[in-house]
Short mmCIF file of C-alpha atoms in Angstrom, two decimals:
data_model
loop_
_atom_site.label_atom_id
_atom_site.label_comp_id
_atom_site.label_asym_id
_atom_site.label_seq_id
_atom_site.Cartn_x
_atom_site.Cartn_y
_atom_site.Cartn_z
CA UNK S 1 108.82 55.48 -292.22
CA UNK S 2 111.93 53.36 -292.88
CA UNK S 3 115.25 54.88 -291.86
CA UNK S 4 118.59 54.61 -293.62
CA UNK S 5 119.83 51.04 -293.93
CA UNK S 6 123.27 49.74 -294.89
CA UNK S 7 124.63 46.33 -295.83
CA UNK S 8 126.61 44.40 -294.95
CA UNK S 9 127.18 45.16 -291.26
CA UNK S 10 130.74 43.85 -291.22
CA UNK S 11 133.16 42.87 -293.94
CA UNK S 12 136.68 41.47 -293.98
CA UNK S 13 138.81 41.77 -297.11
CA UNK S 14 142.46 41.40 -298.00
CA UNK S 15 144.71 44.05 -299.47
CA UNK S 16 144.21 44.52 -303.21
CA UNK S 17 140.65 43.21 -303.28
CA UNK S 18 137.58 45.18 -304.26
CA UNK S 19 134.49 45.82 -302.12
CA UNK S 20 130.94 47.11 -302.63
CA UNK S 21 128.92 48.63 -299.82
CA UNK S 22 125.19 49.35 -300.12
CA UNK S 23 122.86 51.98 -298.72
CA UNK S 24 119.10 52.50 -298.88
CA UNK S 25 118.06 56.06 -298.23
CA UNK S 26 115.20 57.20 -296.06
CA UNK S 27 111.82 57.43 -297.75
CA UNK S 28 111.39 60.76 -299.57
CA UNK S 29 115.11 61.59 -299.61
CA UNK S 30 116.83 62.25 -302.93
CA UNK S 31 120.46 62.59 -301.89
CA UNK S 32 122.99 60.14 -300.50
CA UNK S 33 126.36 61.03 -298.99
CA UNK S 34 129.13 58.64 -297.96
CA UNK S 35 131.58 59.17 -295.12
CA UNK S 36 134.61 57.26 -293.85
CA UNK S 37 135.27 57.16 -290.12
CA UNK S 38 138.62 55.86 -288.92
CA UNK S 39 138.88 54.70 -285.32
CA UNK S 40 138.85 57.61 -282.90
CA UNK S 41 138.25 60.20 -285.63
CA UNK S 42 135.30 62.19 -286.90
CA UNK S 43 133.73 61.07 -290.19
CA UNK S 44 135.34 62.33 -293.41
CA UNK S 45 133.22 63.18 -296.46
CA UNK S 46 133.88 60.88 -299.43
CA UNK S 47 131.26 62.00 -301.97
CA UNK S 48 127.60 62.77 -302.48
CA UNK S 49 125.11 61.60 -305.10
CA UNK S 50 122.07 63.54 -306.28
CA UNK S 51 119.92 62.65 -309.30
CA UNK S 52 122.23 59.69 -309.98
CA UNK S 53 125.29 61.90 -310.45
CA UNK S 54 128.23 62.69 -308.22
CA UNK S 55 127.58 66.05 -306.60
CA UNK S 56 130.73 66.86 -304.68
CA UNK S 57 133.73 64.84 -303.60
CA UNK S 58 136.10 64.98 -300.68
CA UNK S 59 139.82 64.26 -300.67
CA UNK S 60 139.62 60.60 -301.71
CA UNK S 61 141.36 58.90 -304.66
CA UNK S 62 139.49 57.70 -307.77
CA UNK S 63 139.54 54.09 -306.56
CA UNK S 64 136.63 55.21 -304.38
CA UNK S 65 133.60 55.36 -306.67
CA UNK S 66 129.87 55.27 -306.30
CA UNK S 67 126.48 54.90 -307.88
CA UNK S 68 123.01 56.15 -307.13
CA UNK S 69 120.01 54.30 -308.51
CA UNK S 70 116.58 55.64 -309.59
CA UNK S 71 115.11 54.57 -306.24
CA UNK S 72 117.81 56.75 -304.56
CA UNK S 73 119.67 53.79 -303.08
CA UNK S 74 123.42 53.91 -303.49
CA UNK S 75 126.62 51.86 -303.67
CA UNK S 76 130.16 52.70 -302.62
CA UNK S 77 132.87 50.77 -304.44
CA UNK S 78 136.48 50.67 -303.36
CA UNK S 79 139.10 49.09 -305.62
CA UNK S 80 142.62 47.94 -304.77
CA UNK S 81 141.97 47.95 -301.04
CA UNK S 82 144.71 49.24 -298.76
CA UNK S 83 145.19 48.61 -295.04
CA UNK S 84 144.28 52.26 -294.31
CA UNK S 85 140.84 51.70 -295.85
CA UNK S 86 139.88 49.84 -292.67
CA UNK S 87 137.16 52.03 -291.17
CA UNK S 88 133.45 52.45 -290.48
CA UNK S 89 131.69 53.56 -293.67
CA UNK S 90 128.61 55.65 -293.07
CA UNK S 91 125.87 56.56 -295.47
CA UNK S 92 123.61 59.57 -294.95
CA UNK S 93 120.45 60.56 -296.77
CA UNK S 94 118.92 63.99 -297.09
CA UNK S 95 116.77 66.18 -299.29
CA UNK S 96 118.58 68.53 -301.65
CA UNK S 97 116.67 71.68 -302.54
CA UNK S 98 115.67 72.75 -299.06
CA UNK S 99 117.55 75.00 -296.69
CA UNK S 100 116.93 72.54 -293.87
CA UNK S 101 119.01 69.69 -295.38
CA UNK S 102 119.18 67.58 -292.22
CA UNK S 103 121.24 64.46 -292.77
CA UNK S 104 120.20 61.08 -291.39
CA UNK S 105 122.77 58.35 -291.00
CA UNK S 106 122.63 54.61 -291.31
CA UNK S 107 124.25 52.17 -288.85
CA UNK S 108 127.41 51.86 -290.94
CA UNK S 109 129.49 49.08 -292.45
CA UNK S 110 132.66 48.07 -290.60
CA UNK S 111 135.34 47.22 -293.17
CA UNK S 112 138.51 45.45 -292.08
CA UNK S 113 141.35 45.10 -294.59
CA UNK S 114 144.00 42.49 -293.74
CA UNK F 1 138.81 74.95 -296.04
CA UNK F 2 136.35 74.44 -293.19
CA UNK F 3 137.86 73.09 -289.98
CA UNK F 4 135.86 72.02 -286.93
CA UNK F 5 137.30 71.65 -283.44
CA UNK F 6 135.61 70.17 -280.39
CA UNK F 7 136.63 70.79 -276.81
CA UNK F 8 137.09 68.90 -274.56
CA UNK F 9 138.18 65.66 -276.22
CA UNK F 10 136.86 63.69 -273.26
CA UNK F 11 134.72 64.48 -270.24
CA UNK F 12 133.82 62.40 -267.20
CA UNK F 13 131.10 63.66 -264.85
CA UNK F 14 128.94 62.29 -262.04
CA UNK F 15 125.28 61.65 -262.72
CA UNK F 16 123.06 64.70 -262.36
CA UNK F 17 125.57 67.31 -263.46
CA UNK F 18 124.83 69.90 -266.11
CA UNK F 19 127.52 70.05 -268.78
CA UNK F 20 128.59 71.96 -271.86
CA UNK F 21 130.32 70.65 -274.96
CA UNK F 22 132.03 73.13 -277.25
CA UNK F 23 132.42 73.26 -281.02
CA UNK F 24 134.22 75.88 -283.11
CA UNK F 25 134.47 76.26 -286.88
CA UNK F 26 136.65 78.44 -289.10
CA UNK F 27 134.30 79.41 -291.98
CA UNK F 28 131.16 81.21 -290.80
CA UNK F 29 129.39 80.84 -294.18
CA UNK F 30 127.37 77.83 -293.10
CA UNK F 31 123.86 76.59 -293.88
CA UNK F 32 123.36 74.76 -290.63
CA UNK F 33 125.09 72.89 -287.83
CA UNK F 34 124.13 69.46 -286.50
CA UNK F 35 124.95 67.74 -283.25
CA UNK F 36 125.12 63.95 -283.33
CA UNK F 37 125.46 61.19 -280.80
CA UNK F 38 127.45 58.04 -281.56
CA UNK F 39 127.51 54.92 -279.41
CA UNK F 40 130.59 52.67 -279.74
CA UNK F 41 130.76 51.00 -283.17
CA UNK F 42 127.39 52.38 -284.20
CA UNK F 43 126.05 54.96 -286.64
CA UNK F 44 125.21 58.58 -285.89
CA UNK F 45 121.98 59.72 -284.28
CA UNK F 46 120.98 63.30 -285.06
CA UNK F 47 120.25 65.23 -281.87
CA UNK F 48 119.70 68.80 -282.97
CA UNK F 49 120.02 70.87 -286.12
CA UNK F 50 120.42 74.64 -285.97
CA UNK F 51 119.85 76.69 -289.09
CA UNK F 52 122.31 79.51 -289.78
CA UNK F 53 119.56 82.05 -289.02
CA UNK F 54 118.77 80.53 -285.62
CA UNK F 55 120.46 81.11 -282.27
CA UNK F 56 119.41 77.94 -280.47
CA UNK F 57 117.41 74.73 -280.54
CA UNK F 58 116.08 72.63 -277.69
CA UNK F 59 115.05 69.01 -277.40
CA UNK F 60 114.26 67.64 -273.95
CA UNK F 61 117.36 67.99 -271.77
CA UNK F 62 119.47 69.16 -274.70
CA UNK F 63 120.00 72.74 -275.80
CA UNK F 64 122.27 73.77 -278.65
CA UNK F 65 123.31 77.34 -279.36
CA UNK F 66 124.94 78.88 -282.40
CA UNK F 67 126.99 82.05 -282.74
CA UNK F 68 127.76 82.06 -286.44
CA UNK F 69 129.76 85.27 -286.47
CA UNK F 70 132.24 83.95 -283.92
CA UNK F 71 132.20 80.41 -285.31
CA UNK F 72 131.01 78.72 -282.14
CA UNK F 73 128.32 76.31 -280.99
CA UNK F 74 127.65 74.72 -277.64
CA UNK F 75 125.64 71.68 -276.63
CA UNK F 76 124.22 71.92 -273.13
CA UNK F 77 123.07 68.70 -271.44
CA UNK F 78 121.00 69.15 -268.30
CA UNK F 79 120.85 66.65 -265.44
CA UNK F 80 123.15 64.14 -267.11
CA UNK F 81 122.40 60.40 -266.86
CA UNK F 82 124.59 57.30 -267.38
CA UNK F 83 122.63 56.65 -270.58
CA UNK F 84 124.04 59.89 -271.99
CA UNK F 85 127.48 58.28 -272.15
CA UNK F 86 128.55 58.35 -275.82
CA UNK F 87 130.64 60.33 -278.28
CA UNK F 88 129.11 63.65 -279.29
CA UNK F 89 129.99 65.00 -282.73
CA UNK F 90 129.47 68.48 -284.11
CA UNK F 91 129.14 68.85 -287.90
CA UNK F 92 128.92 71.95 -290.06
CA UNK F 93 127.04 72.00 -293.36
CA UNK F 94 128.04 74.60 -295.88
CA UNK F 95 130.70 77.05 -296.81
CA UNK F 96 131.57 76.20 -300.40
CA UNK F 97 129.95 72.75 -300.25
CA UNK F 98 126.24 72.66 -299.57
CA UNK F 99 125.25 69.26 -298.24
CA UNK F 100 128.75 68.21 -297.24
CA UNK F 101 129.24 67.84 -293.50
CA UNK F 102 132.57 68.70 -291.92
CA UNK F 103 132.91 66.99 -288.56
CA UNK F 104 134.89 67.66 -285.44
CA UNK F 105 136.81 64.87 -283.71
CA UNK F 106 134.11 64.44 -281.10
CA UNK F 107 133.84 64.63 -277.33
CA UNK F 108 133.74 61.32 -275.47
CA UNK F 109 131.32 61.73 -272.57
CA UNK F 110 131.19 59.37 -269.61
CA UNK F 111 128.50 59.86 -266.96
CA UNK F 112 129.12 57.68 -263.92
CA UNK F 113 126.46 56.76 -261.37
#
């Protein structure tokens, strides 16, 4: 069974640029959630995708957007990058429709905005 | 709005000690609670998940308890080892947002030989 994978591992961008991060969910999982973790902080929920639609969003501006594909993989897009967007971006996959709903995380993408 | 607090923020213990990490949350209407381990710069590894109807879960040297009515969970680590050194995060699933995890700030654990 393949776990959650993310690409790329590291990324360096400059302020104002756009970035796309990718996530492949664990086999059999139908839901992908994205989290942002600033240094020394706990992860913060960005949004969740289920059946290719956004299914809940945290306190993040619209320049954070996402997609989920029919194979349940997902992308996180961030436009007009700001210095404060520098963080570890984590993707988690799970199964919606069960009470168990354990979330499994990928290794993360480290984004640095200069 | 769900808020999660972890105490202590950091803990340093000698190898072999038993220890307890604490987690509290403000909204008791949860589906479940997960404990994670995070090594520096890495992703999260799920350690234990406790359903809202359960009181505790055990895996090896780890035992997690849940008191939903008081909004508290503890993670007990028995016979700690240097390899246990990591950040431990508590996350609550539920309240008004099924599937959305609300995390605490974490406890940084150092186990020295």
